[in-house]
Coordinates of C-alpha atoms in Angstrom, one line a residue:
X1 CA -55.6 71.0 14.7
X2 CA -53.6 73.2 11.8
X3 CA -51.0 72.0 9.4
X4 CA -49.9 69.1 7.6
X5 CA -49.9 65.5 8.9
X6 CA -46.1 65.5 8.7
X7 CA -45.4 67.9 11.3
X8 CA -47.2 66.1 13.8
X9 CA -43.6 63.9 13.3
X10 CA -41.5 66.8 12.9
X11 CA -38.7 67.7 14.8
X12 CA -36.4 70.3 13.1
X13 CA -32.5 70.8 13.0
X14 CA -32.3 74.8 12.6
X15 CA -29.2 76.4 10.8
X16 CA -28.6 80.0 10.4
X17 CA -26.5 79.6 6.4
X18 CA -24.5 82.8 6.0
X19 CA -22.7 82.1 9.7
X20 CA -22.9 78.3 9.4
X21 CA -20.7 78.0 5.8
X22 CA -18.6 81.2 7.1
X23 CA -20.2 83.6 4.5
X24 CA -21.0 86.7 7.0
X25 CA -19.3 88.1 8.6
X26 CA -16.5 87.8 6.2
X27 CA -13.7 90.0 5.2
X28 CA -13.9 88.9 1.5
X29 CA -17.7 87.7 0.5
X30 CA -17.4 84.6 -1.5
X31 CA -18.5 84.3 -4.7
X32 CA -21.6 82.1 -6.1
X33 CA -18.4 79.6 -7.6
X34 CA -17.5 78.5 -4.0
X35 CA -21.1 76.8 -3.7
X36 CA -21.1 77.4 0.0
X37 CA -24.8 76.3 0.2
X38 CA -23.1 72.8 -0.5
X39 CA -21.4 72.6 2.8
X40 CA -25.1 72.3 4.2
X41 CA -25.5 68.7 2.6
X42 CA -22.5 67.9 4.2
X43 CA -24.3 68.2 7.7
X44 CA -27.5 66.3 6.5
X45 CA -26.2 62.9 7.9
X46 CA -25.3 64.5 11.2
X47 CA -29.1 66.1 11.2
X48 CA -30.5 62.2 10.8
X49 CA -27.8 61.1 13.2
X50 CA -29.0 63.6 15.7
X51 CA -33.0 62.4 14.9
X52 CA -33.8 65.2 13.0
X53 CA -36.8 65.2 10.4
X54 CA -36.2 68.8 8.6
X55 CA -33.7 71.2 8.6
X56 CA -34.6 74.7 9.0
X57 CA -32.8 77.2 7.4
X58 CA -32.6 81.1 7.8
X59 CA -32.5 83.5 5.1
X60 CA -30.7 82.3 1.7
X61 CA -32.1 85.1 -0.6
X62 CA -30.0 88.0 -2.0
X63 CA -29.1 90.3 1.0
X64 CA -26.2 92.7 1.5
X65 CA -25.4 91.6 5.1
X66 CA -27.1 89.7 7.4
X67 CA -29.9 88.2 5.4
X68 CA -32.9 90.0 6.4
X69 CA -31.8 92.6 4.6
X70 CA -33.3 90.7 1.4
X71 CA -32.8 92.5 -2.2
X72 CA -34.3 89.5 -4.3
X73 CA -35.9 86.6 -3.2
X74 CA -35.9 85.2 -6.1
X75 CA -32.4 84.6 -6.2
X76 CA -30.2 82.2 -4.0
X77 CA -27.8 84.8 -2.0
X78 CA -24.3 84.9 -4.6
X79 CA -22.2 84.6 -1.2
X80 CA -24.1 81.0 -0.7
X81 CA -23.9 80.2 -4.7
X82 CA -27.2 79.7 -7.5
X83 CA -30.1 77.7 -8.2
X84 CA -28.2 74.4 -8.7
X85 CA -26.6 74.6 -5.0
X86 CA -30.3 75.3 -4.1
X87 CA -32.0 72.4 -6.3
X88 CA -28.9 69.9 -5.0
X89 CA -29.6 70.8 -1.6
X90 CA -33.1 69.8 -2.2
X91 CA -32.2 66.9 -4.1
X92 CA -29.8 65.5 -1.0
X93 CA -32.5 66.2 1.9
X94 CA -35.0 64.1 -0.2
X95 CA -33.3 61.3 -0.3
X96 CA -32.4 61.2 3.3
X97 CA -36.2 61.7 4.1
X98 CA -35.7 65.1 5.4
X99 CA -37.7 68.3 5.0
X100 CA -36.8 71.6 4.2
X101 CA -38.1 75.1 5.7
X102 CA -37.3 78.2 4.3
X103 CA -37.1 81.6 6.3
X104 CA -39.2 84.4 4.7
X105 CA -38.7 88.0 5.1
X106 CA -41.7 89.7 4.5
X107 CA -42.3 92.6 6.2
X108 CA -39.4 94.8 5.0
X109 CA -36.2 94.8 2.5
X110 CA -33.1 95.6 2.3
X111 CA -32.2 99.0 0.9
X112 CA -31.0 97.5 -2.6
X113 CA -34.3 95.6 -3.1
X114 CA -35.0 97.2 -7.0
X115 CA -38.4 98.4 -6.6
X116 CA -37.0 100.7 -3.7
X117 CA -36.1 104.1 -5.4
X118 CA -38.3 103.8 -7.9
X119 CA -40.6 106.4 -7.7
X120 CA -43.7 104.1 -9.7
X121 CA -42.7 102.2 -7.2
X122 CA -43.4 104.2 -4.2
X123 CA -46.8 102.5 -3.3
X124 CA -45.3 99.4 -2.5
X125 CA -43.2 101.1 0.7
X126 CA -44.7 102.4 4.1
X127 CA -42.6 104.9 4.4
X128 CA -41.4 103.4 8.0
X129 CA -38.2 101.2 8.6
X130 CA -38.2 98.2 10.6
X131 CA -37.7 99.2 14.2
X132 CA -35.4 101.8 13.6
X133 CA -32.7 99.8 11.1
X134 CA -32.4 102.4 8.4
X135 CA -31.0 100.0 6.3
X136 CA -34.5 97.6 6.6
X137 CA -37.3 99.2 4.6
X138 CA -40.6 98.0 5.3
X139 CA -43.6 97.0 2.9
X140 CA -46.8 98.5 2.3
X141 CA -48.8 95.2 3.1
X142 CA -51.9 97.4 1.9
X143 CA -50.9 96.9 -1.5
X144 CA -51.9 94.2 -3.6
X145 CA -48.6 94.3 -5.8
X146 CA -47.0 93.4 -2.8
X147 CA -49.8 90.9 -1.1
X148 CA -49.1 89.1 -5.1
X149 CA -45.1 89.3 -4.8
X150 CA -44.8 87.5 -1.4
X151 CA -47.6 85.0 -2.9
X152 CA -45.4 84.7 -6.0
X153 CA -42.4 84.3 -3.8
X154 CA -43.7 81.4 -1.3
X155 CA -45.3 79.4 -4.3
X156 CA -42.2 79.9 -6.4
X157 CA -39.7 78.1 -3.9
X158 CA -42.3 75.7 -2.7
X159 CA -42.7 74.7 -6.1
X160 CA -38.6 73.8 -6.3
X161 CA -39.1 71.5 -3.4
X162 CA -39.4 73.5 -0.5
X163 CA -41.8 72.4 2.5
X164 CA -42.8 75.2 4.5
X165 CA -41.9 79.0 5.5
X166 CA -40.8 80.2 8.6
X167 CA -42.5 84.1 8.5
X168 CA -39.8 86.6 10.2
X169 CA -41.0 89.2 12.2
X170 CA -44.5 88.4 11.4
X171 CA -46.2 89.9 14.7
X172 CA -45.5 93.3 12.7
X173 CA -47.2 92.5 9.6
X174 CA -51.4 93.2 9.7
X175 CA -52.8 89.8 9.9
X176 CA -55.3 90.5 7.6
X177 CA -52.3 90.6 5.0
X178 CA -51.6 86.8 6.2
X179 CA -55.2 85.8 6.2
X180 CA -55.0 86.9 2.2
X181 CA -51.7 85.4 1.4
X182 CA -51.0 82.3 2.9
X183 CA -54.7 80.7 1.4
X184 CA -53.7 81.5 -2.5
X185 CA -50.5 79.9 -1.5
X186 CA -52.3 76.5 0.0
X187 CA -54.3 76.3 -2.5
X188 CA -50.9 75.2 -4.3
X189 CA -49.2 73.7 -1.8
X190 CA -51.8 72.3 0.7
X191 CA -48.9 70.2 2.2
X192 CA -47.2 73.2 3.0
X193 CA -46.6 74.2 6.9
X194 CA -46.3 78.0 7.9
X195 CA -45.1 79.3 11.1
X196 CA -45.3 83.0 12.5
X197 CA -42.2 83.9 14.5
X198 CA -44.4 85.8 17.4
X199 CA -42.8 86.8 20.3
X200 CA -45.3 87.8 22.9
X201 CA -49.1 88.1 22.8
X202 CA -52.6 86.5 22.3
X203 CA -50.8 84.0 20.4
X204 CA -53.8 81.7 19.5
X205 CA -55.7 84.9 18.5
X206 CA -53.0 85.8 16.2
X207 CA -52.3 82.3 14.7
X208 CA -56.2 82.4 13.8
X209 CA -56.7 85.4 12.3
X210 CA -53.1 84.9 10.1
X211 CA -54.2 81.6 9.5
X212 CA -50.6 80.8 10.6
X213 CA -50.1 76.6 11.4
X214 CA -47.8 77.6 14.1
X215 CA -46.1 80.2 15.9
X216 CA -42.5 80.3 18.1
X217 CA -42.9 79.7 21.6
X218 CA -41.2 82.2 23.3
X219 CA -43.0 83.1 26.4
X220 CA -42.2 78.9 27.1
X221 CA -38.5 79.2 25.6
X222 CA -38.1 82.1 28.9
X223 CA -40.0 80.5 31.2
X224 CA -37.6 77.5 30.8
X225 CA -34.2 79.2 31.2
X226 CA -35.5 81.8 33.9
X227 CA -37.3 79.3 35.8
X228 CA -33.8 77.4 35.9
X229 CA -31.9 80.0 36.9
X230 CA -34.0 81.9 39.7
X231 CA -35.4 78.6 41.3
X232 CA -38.6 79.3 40.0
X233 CA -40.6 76.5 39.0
X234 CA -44.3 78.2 39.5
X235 CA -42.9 80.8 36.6
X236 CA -42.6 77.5 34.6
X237 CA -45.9 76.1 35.4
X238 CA -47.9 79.1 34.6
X239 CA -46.4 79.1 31.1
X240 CA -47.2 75.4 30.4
X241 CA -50.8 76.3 31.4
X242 CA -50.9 78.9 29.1
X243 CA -49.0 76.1 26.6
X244 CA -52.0 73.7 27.4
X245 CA -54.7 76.3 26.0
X246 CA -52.4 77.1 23.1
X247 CA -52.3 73.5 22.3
X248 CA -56.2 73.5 22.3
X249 CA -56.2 75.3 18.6
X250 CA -52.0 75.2 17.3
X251 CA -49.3 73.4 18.1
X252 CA -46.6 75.6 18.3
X253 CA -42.9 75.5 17.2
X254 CA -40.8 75.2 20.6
X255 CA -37.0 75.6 21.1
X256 CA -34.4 76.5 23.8
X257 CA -32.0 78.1 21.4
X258 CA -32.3 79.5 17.9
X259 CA -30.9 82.2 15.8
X260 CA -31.4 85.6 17.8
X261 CA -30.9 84.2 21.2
X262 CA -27.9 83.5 23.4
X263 CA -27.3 79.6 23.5
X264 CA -28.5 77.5 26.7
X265 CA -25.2 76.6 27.2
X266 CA -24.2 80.3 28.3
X267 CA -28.0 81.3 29.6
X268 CA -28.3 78.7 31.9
X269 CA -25.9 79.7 35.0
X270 CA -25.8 75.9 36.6
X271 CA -23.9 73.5 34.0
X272 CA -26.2 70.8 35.3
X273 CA -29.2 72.6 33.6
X274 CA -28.9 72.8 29.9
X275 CA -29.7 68.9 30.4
X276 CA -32.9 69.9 32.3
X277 CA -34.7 72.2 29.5
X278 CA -33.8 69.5 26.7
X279 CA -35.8 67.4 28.8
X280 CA -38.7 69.8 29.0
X281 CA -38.2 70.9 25.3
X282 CA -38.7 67.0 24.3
X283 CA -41.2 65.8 26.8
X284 CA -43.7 68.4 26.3
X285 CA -46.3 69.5 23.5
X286 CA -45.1 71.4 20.2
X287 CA -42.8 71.2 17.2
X288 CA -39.3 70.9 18.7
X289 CA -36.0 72.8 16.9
X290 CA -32.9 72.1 17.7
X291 CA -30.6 75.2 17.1
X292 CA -27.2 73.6 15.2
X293 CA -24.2 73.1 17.8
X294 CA -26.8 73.1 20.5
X295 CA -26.5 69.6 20.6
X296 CA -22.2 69.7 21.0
X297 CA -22.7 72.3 23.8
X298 CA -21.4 75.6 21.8
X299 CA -21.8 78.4 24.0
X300 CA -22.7 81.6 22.7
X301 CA -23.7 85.6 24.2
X302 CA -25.9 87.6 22.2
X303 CA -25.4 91.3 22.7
X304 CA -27.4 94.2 21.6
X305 CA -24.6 96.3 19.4
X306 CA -24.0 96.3 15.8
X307 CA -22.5 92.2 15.5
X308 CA -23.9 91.3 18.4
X309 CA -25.5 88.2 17.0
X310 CA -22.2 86.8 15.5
X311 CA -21.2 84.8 18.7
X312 CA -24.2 83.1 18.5
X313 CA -24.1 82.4 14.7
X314 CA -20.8 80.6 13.9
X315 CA -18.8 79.2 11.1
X316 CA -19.4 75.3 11.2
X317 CA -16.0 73.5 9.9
X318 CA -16.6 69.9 7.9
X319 CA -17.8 67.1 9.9
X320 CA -17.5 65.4 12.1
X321 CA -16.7 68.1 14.5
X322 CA -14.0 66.7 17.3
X323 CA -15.5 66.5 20.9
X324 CA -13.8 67.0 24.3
X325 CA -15.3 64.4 26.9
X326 CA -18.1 67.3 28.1
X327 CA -19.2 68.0 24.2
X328 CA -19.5 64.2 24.0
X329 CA -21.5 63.9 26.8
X330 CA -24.3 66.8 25.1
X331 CA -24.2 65.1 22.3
X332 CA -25.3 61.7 23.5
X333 CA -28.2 63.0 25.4
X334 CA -29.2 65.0 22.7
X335 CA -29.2 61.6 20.7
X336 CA -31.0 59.5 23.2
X337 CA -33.7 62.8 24.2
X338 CA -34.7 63.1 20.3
X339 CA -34.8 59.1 19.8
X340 CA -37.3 59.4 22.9
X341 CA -39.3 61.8 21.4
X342 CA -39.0 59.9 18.0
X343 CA -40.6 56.9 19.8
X344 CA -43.4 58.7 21.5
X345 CA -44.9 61.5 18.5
X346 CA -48.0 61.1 20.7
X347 CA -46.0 63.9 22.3
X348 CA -47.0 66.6 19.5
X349 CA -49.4 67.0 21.3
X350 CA -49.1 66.4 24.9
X351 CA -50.8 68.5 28.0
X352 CA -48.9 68.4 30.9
X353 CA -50.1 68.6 34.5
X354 CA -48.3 69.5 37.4
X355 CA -48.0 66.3 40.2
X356 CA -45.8 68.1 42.5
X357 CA -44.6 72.1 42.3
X358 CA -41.9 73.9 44.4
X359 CA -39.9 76.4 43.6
X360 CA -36.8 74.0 42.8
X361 CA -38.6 70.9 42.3
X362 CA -41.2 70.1 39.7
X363 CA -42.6 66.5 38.9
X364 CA -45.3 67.0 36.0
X365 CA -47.6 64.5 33.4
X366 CA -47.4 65.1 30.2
X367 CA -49.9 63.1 28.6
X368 CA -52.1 62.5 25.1
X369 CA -55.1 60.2 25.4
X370 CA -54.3 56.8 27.2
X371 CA -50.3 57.9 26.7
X372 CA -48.5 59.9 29.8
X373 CA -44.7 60.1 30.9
X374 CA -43.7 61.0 34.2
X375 CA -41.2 63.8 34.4
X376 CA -39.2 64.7 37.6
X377 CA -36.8 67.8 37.7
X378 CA -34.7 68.5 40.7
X379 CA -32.5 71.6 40.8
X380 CA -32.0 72.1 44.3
X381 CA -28.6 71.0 46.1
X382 CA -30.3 68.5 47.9
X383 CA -31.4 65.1 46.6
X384 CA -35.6 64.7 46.0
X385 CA -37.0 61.3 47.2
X386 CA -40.5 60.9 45.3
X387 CA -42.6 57.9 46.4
X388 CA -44.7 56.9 43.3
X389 CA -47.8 55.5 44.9
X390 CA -47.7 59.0 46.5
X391 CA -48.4 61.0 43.8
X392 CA -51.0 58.8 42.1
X393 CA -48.6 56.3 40.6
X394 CA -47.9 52.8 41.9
X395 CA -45.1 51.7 40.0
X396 CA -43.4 52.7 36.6
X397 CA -40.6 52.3 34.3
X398 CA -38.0 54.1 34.5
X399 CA -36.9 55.3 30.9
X400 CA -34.6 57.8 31.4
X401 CA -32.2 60.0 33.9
X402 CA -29.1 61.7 35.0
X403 CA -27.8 59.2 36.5
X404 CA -30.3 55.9 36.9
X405 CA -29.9 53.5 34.7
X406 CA -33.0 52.9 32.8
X407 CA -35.5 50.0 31.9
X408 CA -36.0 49.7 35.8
X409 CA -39.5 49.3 37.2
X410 CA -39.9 51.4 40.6
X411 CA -42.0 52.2 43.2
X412 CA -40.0 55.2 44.2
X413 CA -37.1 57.1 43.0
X414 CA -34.8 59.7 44.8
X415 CA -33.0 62.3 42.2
X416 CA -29.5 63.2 43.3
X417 CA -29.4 67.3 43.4
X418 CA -29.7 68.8 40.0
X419 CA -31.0 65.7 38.4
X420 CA -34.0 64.5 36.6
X421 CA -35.8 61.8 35.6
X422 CA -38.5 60.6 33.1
X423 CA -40.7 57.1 33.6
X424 CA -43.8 55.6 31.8
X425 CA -46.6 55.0 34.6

C-alpha cells in the first residue's frame, strides 16, 4: 500500500483560502499587512472539534485571481499576507497535532508568471493554454528546467513544514513527468503524501505510473449523489466494486464536496440525503475530506460562467459561526460520523460487499480483516424491515442511525423511510 503511515489515520478538513478569509472575489484586494492567512488558525480548533487530522488548503501562491492562475510559487499570495503568516500557520497546526496539505499547480501559470514573455524563456511553455483559459499558460513538462522548478518548489515548502501536495489538474500532465519528479522530492521528504486530482479513468494505472500515493475519487463522489437522487442504488454498487479493486494498489482521497463542485446540501434533491452520503463517505475505504461548511449545511450551486465557483467558495466570518436548529443538527452528525470513523481507522482500508441491493435500498459490509460494520440505507418512502439472521447476521450492535438510539443489540431492525443505520455484527 502507498504513502505514509499517517494517512492511514487521516481525515482532512479542506478549505479553499482566497474565498474562505474573503480575499477573492473582492472589490479592493487586501494587502499582505492584513495577514488574512491568519484568520485560518482561527478555524484550527473547529477542524479538531469537527475530528479533523489535517487541513487541506487550496492555492496560497501568488496568483492574480483565482489562484490557479499562480505567478510565483515561491511566494505566499500578498492578498493572504508573507512567509510569517505562512510559518505561524504552520507553527499553530503543529501544536494542535494537525497536518497541513498544500495545493500545487503544476501544469500551467498564470500569465504574469516571470519566465512567461521571456523569449530565453520560451522552452519552458507548450505553447497551448489550459483548456481554453487564455489567461492559464501551460508548461512544457518536456523540459528539465521545468521538471527542476516544480521539484525545487515541492521540496522548498515541505521543507517549511508542509506535509503533502495536492497535484491540480494532474490527469493533464504526462505521467512520465510525475514518475521523474515526485522521487527526487521523496527522497527529501519520504514522509511526504502526494495526491493526483484525477477525474475519470484507469485510475490505478495512472497512480502507478505517476507514482502518485493517492488520487480523488470522483467516479465514487457521482455515484453517491446520483445514486441518491435517481433511486439508483446498482449505479452505486458498481462504483464501490470498482472502489474495491482501486483499493487493491491506493487508497484514494474520497469526498462528497470540495472546491469545484456544487455542495451536497444543494446536489442532493431529498433533505434527508445529505445524511446518507456522509454515512457512505465515512463507512467506506479511502482518505475522507470534509469540504469547510459542509459540516454546517452551507448550500452552494456551481455554474459554468465566468464566477461561477464563487457560491460555492465563501467568505467564512470568525468563529463560532451561529446555527439555526437544522445547521445544528449537520453539525452533530458530522461530529459523531468523524468520531466513528476516528474509532474504527481499520476503515482506511475497508472493502465493502453488497448484503442486499435494490434500487432504493442498499444494506452493504464494509469490512478489513476480522473488522466489518453493517450499513443499511433506506431512501424509499416506505419503511425497510431487515431481519439480521437473514442476511447472514444473527445479532449486532446497533451503533448508529437516524433515528434509533444506539448501543442496542438486535436481531432485526426496521429503518423509517429515508433512514439509515450502521451496526457492528
Amino acid at each position: 500500500m502507498s504513502g505514509p503511515s499517517w494517512i492511514e489515520h487521516s481525515i482532512w478538513w479542506q478549505v479553499y483560502p482566497l474565498g474562505f478569509v474573503g480575499a477573492f472575489p473582492s472589490e479592493a484586494p487586501p494587502d499582505p499587512g492584513e495577514h488574512r492567512l491568519r484568520r485560518l488558525v482561527d478555524w484550527f480548533d473547529h477542524a479538531i472539534a469537527l475530528g479533523a487530522s489535517g487541513v487541506a488548503l487550496g492555492p496560497i501562491f501568488h496568483s492574480r485571481t483565482h489562484g490557479y492562475d499562480t505567478t510565483d510559487h515561491f511566494r505566499i499570495d500578498p492578498r493572504l499576507g508573507d512567509d510569517a503568516d505562512f510559518d505561524h500557520l504552520i507553527e499553530q497546526a503543529r501544536k494542535r497535532g494537525l497536518r497541513v496539505l498544500l495545493d500545487g499547480v503544476f501544469n500551467h501559470v498564470g500569465a504574469d508568471f516571470a519566465r512567461y514573455g521571456d523569449p530565453e524563456s520560451a522552452h519552458w511553455f507548450s505553447g497551448d493554454t489550459f483548456e481554453g483559459h487564455a489567461e492559464l499558460i501551460t508548461l512544457n513538462h518536456q523540459d528539465p528546467g521545468v521538471a527542476d522548478y516544480v521539484t525545487d518548489v515541492m521540496s522548498h515548502w515541505l521543507d517549511r513544514g508542509a506535509d503533502g501536495w495536492r497535484l491540480d489538474a494532474a490527469y493533464t500532465v504526462p505521467q512520465r513527468f510525475w514518475a521523474e519528479v515526485l522521487p527526487r522530492v521523496r527522497d527529501r521528504h519520504a514522509d511526504a503524501w502526494f495526491v493526483g486530482e484525477l477525474i475519470h479513468g484507469d485510475y490505478a494505472a495512472v497512480v502507478e505510473s505517476a507514482r502518485f500515493d493517492s488520487a480523488t475519487q470522483y467516479e465514487l463522489w457521482k455515484a453517491i449523489w446520483s445514486s441518491l437522487n435517481d433511486g439508483n442504488f446498482f449505479e452505486l454498487d458498481h462504483a464501490l466494486q470498482r472502489h474495491n479493486a482501486f483499493l487493491e494498489t491506493f487508497v484514494p482521497q474520497t469526498f462528497i464536496g470540495n472546491h469545484d463542485v456544487t455542495r451536497i446540501a444543494s446536489r442532493l434533491e431529498n433533505p434527508a440525503h445529505p445524511a446518507h452520503s456522509l454515512v457512505l463517505l465515512l463507512t467506506i475505504g479511502g482518505v475522507p475530506s470534509i469540504y469547510a461548511g459542509d459540516e454546517f449545511g452551507f448550500r452552494g450551486v456551481k455554474e459554468e460562467r465566468y464566477g461561477g465557483d464563487d457560491a460555492v467558495r465563501p467568505e467564512f466570518p470568525s468563529p463560532p459561526i451561529s446555527l439555526d436548529e437544522s445547521g445544528a443538527q449537520v453539525w452533530a452528525l458530522y461530529q459523531y460520523l468523524v468520531g466513528l470513523r476516528r474509532r474504527h481507522p481499520w476503515l482506511h482500508r475497508a472493502t465493502t460487499s453488497a448484503v442486499r441491493l435494490e434500487n432504493k435500498h442498499y444494506v452493504y459490509e464494509t469490512r478489513s480483516g476480522q473488522d466489518a460494520l453493517l450499513v443499511a440505507l433506506n431512501i424509499d418512502d416506505e419503511p425497510l424491515r431487515l431481519s439480521l439472521p437473514k442476511l447472514g447476521t444473527p445479532r449486532a450492535r446497533l451503533i448508529a442511525g437516524s433515528t434509533a438510539p444506539p448501543d442496542e443489540v438486535v436481531d432485526h431492525v426496521v429503518i423509517e423511510p429515508h433512514g439509515w443505520r450502521i451496526l457492528s455484527p
